[in-house]
Coordinates of C-alpha atoms in Angstrom, one line a residue:
M1 CA 126.2 127.3 80.4
S2 CA 124.1 125.1 82.7
A3 CA 125.2 121.5 83.3
Y4 CA 121.6 120.4 83.0
E5 CA 119.6 122.8 80.8
P6 CA 120.0 124.1 77.2
Q7 CA 120.0 127.9 76.8
L8 CA 118.9 130.2 73.9
G9 CA 121.6 132.2 72.2
N10 CA 121.9 135.8 71.1
V11 CA 118.6 137.2 69.8
S12 CA 117.7 139.5 66.8
V13 CA 114.2 140.7 66.0
E14 CA 113.0 141.7 62.6
Q15 CA 109.4 142.3 61.6
G16 CA 108.0 140.5 64.7
T17 CA 110.2 137.3 64.2
W18 CA 112.6 136.6 66.9
R19 CA 115.7 134.6 66.0
F20 CA 118.0 133.1 68.6
E21 CA 121.4 131.7 67.6
R22 CA 124.3 130.2 69.3
A23 CA 127.1 127.6 68.8
M24 CA 126.4 124.3 70.7
D25 CA 128.9 121.4 71.3
I26 CA 129.7 119.0 74.1
Q27 CA 131.9 121.6 75.8
T28 CA 129.3 124.4 76.0
D29 CA 126.6 122.0 76.8
P30 CA 128.1 119.1 78.9
Y31 CA 124.7 117.4 79.5
L32 CA 124.9 116.2 76.0
L33 CA 127.4 113.6 77.1
D34 CA 124.7 112.2 79.4
H35 CA 122.4 111.2 76.4
V36 CA 124.4 109.1 74.0
V37 CA 122.6 107.1 71.3
E38 CA 124.5 104.5 69.3
G39 CA 127.7 106.1 70.4
L40 CA 126.9 109.7 69.6
P41 CA 125.7 112.5 72.0
V42 CA 122.2 113.6 70.9
L43 CA 120.2 116.6 72.1
P44 CA 117.1 115.0 73.7
A45 CA 113.7 115.7 72.0
A46 CA 112.4 117.1 75.3
Y47 CA 115.1 119.6 75.4
L48 CA 114.1 120.9 72.0
L49 CA 110.7 121.2 73.4
G50 CA 112.1 123.2 76.4
L51 CA 113.9 125.6 74.0
M52 CA 110.6 126.2 72.3
T53 CA 109.0 127.3 75.5
Q54 CA 112.0 129.4 76.4
A55 CA 111.8 131.3 73.1
A56 CA 108.0 131.9 73.5
H57 CA 108.4 133.2 77.0
R58 CA 111.3 135.5 76.0
M59 CA 108.9 137.0 73.5
L60 CA 106.0 137.4 76.0
P61 CA 107.7 137.6 79.5
H62 CA 104.6 138.9 81.1
R63 CA 102.7 135.7 80.2
T64 CA 102.9 132.1 81.4
V65 CA 103.6 129.0 79.4
R66 CA 100.3 127.2 79.2
G67 CA 101.0 124.4 76.7
V68 CA 102.2 123.3 73.3
R69 CA 100.4 122.1 70.2
N70 CA 101.4 120.3 67.0
V71 CA 105.0 119.5 68.0
R72 CA 107.0 117.6 65.4
F73 CA 110.4 116.1 66.0
V74 CA 111.9 116.1 62.5
Q75 CA 115.6 115.1 62.8
A76 CA 117.8 114.4 65.7
A77 CA 120.8 116.8 66.6
R78 CA 123.8 114.6 66.8
F79 CA 127.3 115.6 67.8
K80 CA 130.5 114.1 66.5
G81 CA 133.6 114.6 68.4
H82 CA 134.2 118.3 69.3
R83 CA 132.4 119.6 66.2
S84 CA 129.8 122.3 67.0
L85 CA 126.6 123.2 65.3
Q86 CA 125.1 126.6 64.9
L87 CA 121.6 126.2 66.6
T88 CA 118.8 128.6 65.5
V89 CA 115.5 129.0 67.2
T90 CA 113.0 131.1 65.3
A91 CA 109.8 132.2 66.8
E92 CA 107.0 134.4 65.7
P93 CA 103.4 134.9 66.8
V94 CA 100.5 133.2 65.0
E95 CA 98.8 136.0 63.1
T96 CA 95.3 135.4 64.3
E97 CA 96.3 134.4 67.8
P98 CA 99.1 136.6 69.4
D99 CA 99.3 134.4 72.5
R100 CA 100.2 131.3 70.2
I101 CA 103.9 131.4 69.2
S102 CA 105.1 129.3 66.2
V103 CA 108.7 128.0 66.8
V104 CA 111.1 126.2 64.5
I105 CA 114.5 124.8 65.6
S106 CA 117.2 124.3 63.0
S107 CA 121.0 124.1 62.8
R108 CA 123.9 124.5 60.4
M109 CA 127.2 122.5 60.8
A110 CA 130.4 122.9 58.9
P111 CA 131.1 120.0 56.4
P112 CA 133.7 117.4 57.3
R113 CA 135.6 118.4 54.2
G114 CA 136.5 121.8 52.8
G115 CA 134.6 122.8 49.7
S116 CA 131.5 120.9 50.6
P117 CA 128.2 122.8 51.5
Y118 CA 127.2 123.4 55.0
I119 CA 124.9 120.7 56.6
L120 CA 121.6 122.3 57.2
R121 CA 118.9 120.4 59.3
T122 CA 115.5 121.1 60.9
H123 CA 115.1 119.5 64.2
A124 CA 111.6 120.4 65.5
S125 CA 108.6 122.7 65.1
G126 CA 105.6 123.4 66.9
E127 CA 103.4 126.1 68.7
V128 CA 103.7 127.3 72.3
L129 CA 100.5 128.5 74.1
M130 CA 101.0 131.5 76.3
G131 CA 98.5 133.1 78.8
E132 CA 97.6 134.0 82.4
P133 CA 98.6 131.5 85.2
E134 CA 95.9 129.0 86.2
E135 CA 95.1 128.0 89.7
R136 CA 95.7 124.3 90.1
A137 CA 93.2 122.2 92.0
A138 CA 94.3 118.8 93.3
R139 CA 92.7 116.2 91.2
F140 CA 95.1 113.2 91.2
Q141 CA 95.6 110.7 94.0
R142 CA 99.2 110.4 95.3
I143 CA 100.6 106.9 94.7
D144 CA 102.4 104.8 97.2
F145 CA 105.5 103.6 95.6
A146 CA 106.8 101.5 98.6
G147 CA 108.5 98.4 97.3
A148 CA 108.4 99.6 93.7
A149 CA 111.2 98.6 91.2
D150 CA 114.3 100.9 90.7
Y151 CA 113.9 103.1 87.7
A152 CA 117.6 102.3 86.8
E153 CA 116.2 99.2 85.1
L154 CA 114.4 101.4 82.6
Y155 CA 117.5 103.5 81.9
A156 CA 119.3 100.4 81.0
L157 CA 116.9 99.8 78.1
P158 CA 117.4 99.9 75.2
K159 CA 121.1 99.1 75.2
E160 CA 121.8 101.5 72.3
I161 CA 121.2 104.4 74.6
R162 CA 123.5 105.4 77.5
H163 CA 122.4 107.9 80.2
G164 CA 124.4 109.9 82.5
P165 CA 123.8 111.9 85.8
A166 CA 122.2 115.0 84.2
F167 CA 119.6 112.6 82.6
L168 CA 118.8 110.4 85.6
A169 CA 115.6 111.7 87.0
G170 CA 113.6 108.6 87.5
V171 CA 113.4 107.2 91.0
C172 CA 111.0 104.1 90.9
Y173 CA 108.3 102.5 88.8
R174 CA 105.5 100.0 88.6
H175 CA 104.7 98.4 85.4
R176 CA 101.2 97.1 86.3
S177 CA 100.0 96.2 82.9
P178 CA 101.5 95.9 79.3
D179 CA 99.9 99.3 78.4
Q180 CA 100.5 101.2 81.6
L181 CA 103.5 102.6 83.5
L182 CA 103.5 104.5 86.8
A183 CA 106.7 106.3 87.9
A184 CA 108.1 108.8 90.4
V185 CA 110.8 111.3 89.1
A186 CA 112.9 113.9 90.9
S187 CA 115.1 116.7 89.8
P188 CA 118.4 115.1 88.6
G189 CA 121.6 116.1 90.4
R190 CA 120.3 119.2 92.2
P191 CA 117.4 118.3 94.7
Q192 CA 118.1 121.5 96.7
R193 CA 117.3 123.7 93.7
G194 CA 114.3 121.7 92.4
W195 CA 113.4 121.7 88.7
Q196 CA 113.9 125.3 87.8
G197 CA 117.5 126.2 87.1
A198 CA 117.2 129.8 88.3
P199 CA 114.3 132.0 89.3
D200 CA 114.5 134.1 86.2
T201 CA 115.0 131.1 83.7
P202 CA 112.2 131.5 81.0
G203 CA 110.0 128.7 79.8
W204 CA 109.5 125.2 81.2
P205 CA 112.5 123.3 82.5
S206 CA 113.9 120.8 79.9
T207 CA 114.8 118.5 82.7
L208 CA 111.2 118.2 83.8
L209 CA 109.9 117.7 80.3
N210 CA 112.4 115.0 79.8
A211 CA 111.7 113.3 83.0
V212 CA 108.0 113.2 82.4
L213 CA 108.2 112.1 78.7
H214 CA 110.8 109.5 79.4
V215 CA 108.2 107.5 81.3
G216 CA 106.2 107.3 78.1
F217 CA 109.3 106.4 76.1
S218 CA 110.1 103.7 78.7
L219 CA 106.7 102.2 78.3
G220 CA 107.2 102.0 74.5
V221 CA 110.5 100.4 74.9
L222 CA 109.1 97.8 77.4
S223 CA 106.7 96.7 74.8
R224 CA 109.1 96.2 72.0
A225 CA 112.7 96.1 73.5
R226 CA 113.8 98.3 70.6
T227 CA 115.1 101.7 70.3
L228 CA 112.3 104.4 69.6
L229 CA 112.3 107.7 68.1
P230 CA 109.9 110.5 69.3
L231 CA 107.8 111.7 66.3
E232 CA 105.4 114.2 67.7
I233 CA 103.2 115.6 70.5
E234 CA 99.7 116.5 69.3
A235 CA 98.9 118.7 72.5
A236 CA 100.2 119.3 76.0
D237 CA 98.9 121.4 78.9
L238 CA 101.6 122.7 81.1
Y239 CA 101.1 124.0 84.7
A240 CA 103.2 125.7 87.3
V241 CA 106.7 124.2 87.8
P242 CA 106.7 122.1 90.9
Q243 CA 109.5 122.1 93.6
G244 CA 109.8 118.5 94.5
P245 CA 109.2 115.0 93.1
V246 CA 106.6 114.3 90.4
Q247 CA 104.4 111.4 89.8
V248 CA 103.8 110.2 86.2
F249 CA 101.3 107.8 84.5
A250 CA 101.8 106.7 81.0
R251 CA 99.2 104.9 79.0
R252 CA 99.5 103.4 75.5
K253 CA 96.4 104.5 73.5
S254 CA 97.2 102.7 70.2
T255 CA 99.7 100.7 68.3
Q256 CA 99.9 100.6 64.4
D257 CA 102.8 98.8 62.8
S258 CA 105.9 100.2 64.3
R259 CA 104.2 103.3 65.6
Q260 CA 102.8 103.8 69.2
S261 CA 100.7 106.7 70.6
L262 CA 100.7 107.4 74.4
H263 CA 99.0 109.7 76.9
V264 CA 101.2 110.9 79.7
V265 CA 99.9 112.6 82.8
S266 CA 102.0 114.0 85.7
W267 CA 101.1 115.7 89.1
D268 CA 103.0 117.0 92.2
E269 CA 103.0 115.6 95.7
R270 CA 99.8 117.4 96.5
G271 CA 97.9 115.9 93.5
R272 CA 98.0 119.0 91.3
P273 CA 98.6 118.7 87.6
V274 CA 102.1 119.3 86.3
G275 CA 101.9 118.4 82.6
V276 CA 99.3 116.5 80.5
F277 CA 100.6 115.2 77.1
R278 CA 98.4 113.7 74.4
G279 CA 99.3 112.0 71.3
F280 CA 102.9 111.5 72.2
A281 CA 104.0 109.3 69.3
L282 CA 107.0 107.0 69.1
Q283 CA 108.4 105.1 66.1
E284 CA 110.7 102.1 66.1
V285 CA 114.1 102.7 64.6
P286 CA 114.1 100.8 61.2

C-alpha cells in the first residue's frame, strides 16, 4: 500500500453496482498515523472523498473526474491499536445520468468482546461527476508569498490533532482578514513525483484534496480555536491534477451557531484552476 494514499480493495460487480472491499489498519495504511485526533488515528475526510473519485474512475476509466456533489461526512473512521476495519466502497450510476456516480463508504469492525455484534458504520456518501477533460484557461493571479508565515503554525492548531509527514502539505500562509486565508501547498514528502502517486492511479489524489481543504479547515479553526468536524461539501469542480505547488484561497461565507460554511478555490502556478469547493461546512465538536 502507498505511504500517502488510500487504495480501493477487491471489486465485485452485480447488476451495475460496484463493490470494493478491503481490510484497513495502521499497518496496511501507515499514513493513518500522521492524522491522530484525540489520541486515535483517523482516516481524513478528504481521503474518503479521494476514494469516492477512485471508485467512479474505476467504473468509467475512459472518462475524467469533473467534480463531486452532495458529499456528506457521516461518521469518522477511527482506529484503535492494531484492530482493522473492513472498508466497503459501493458505487453505482445514477439512473437518469450515467456520468454521475453515487458512492457510499462504510465499514465493519469486529467487536471488542466475543459474542457482541459487529460494529457497522457509514462514513461518507456523495456523487462523483465524470465527463470529458476540460481545457483550463488561466484565470487566477499568482500570489507572492514572500515573507508569509510558516504553515506549521496552522498544523499546530487545534492541539487535539497531531499531524505527521504524510499530511504536511502546507508551505506558508497569509491570514489577511478574519474571514479569509491564503496559502501555498506542495505535495508532501515526494516533490519529485508530484501529487499523483502513479500515472495509472485512478481518481483525484487524496493528498491534494486534503491539502486544499485543510486551508479551509484552518480558517475555521483560527476563528474559534476549537476542533472542527467536516460535515459536507455541496459541490466541487475538479480539474486536471497539477504537477507542482498549488495556491489556495479560503473564504468564510456564513456562520450560524457552531457551524461554518466556506468557499475554497485553488489554482496552479500558471493561474489555472485546480479545484473549486462550494459549501464546505464545518461543525464545532461539542
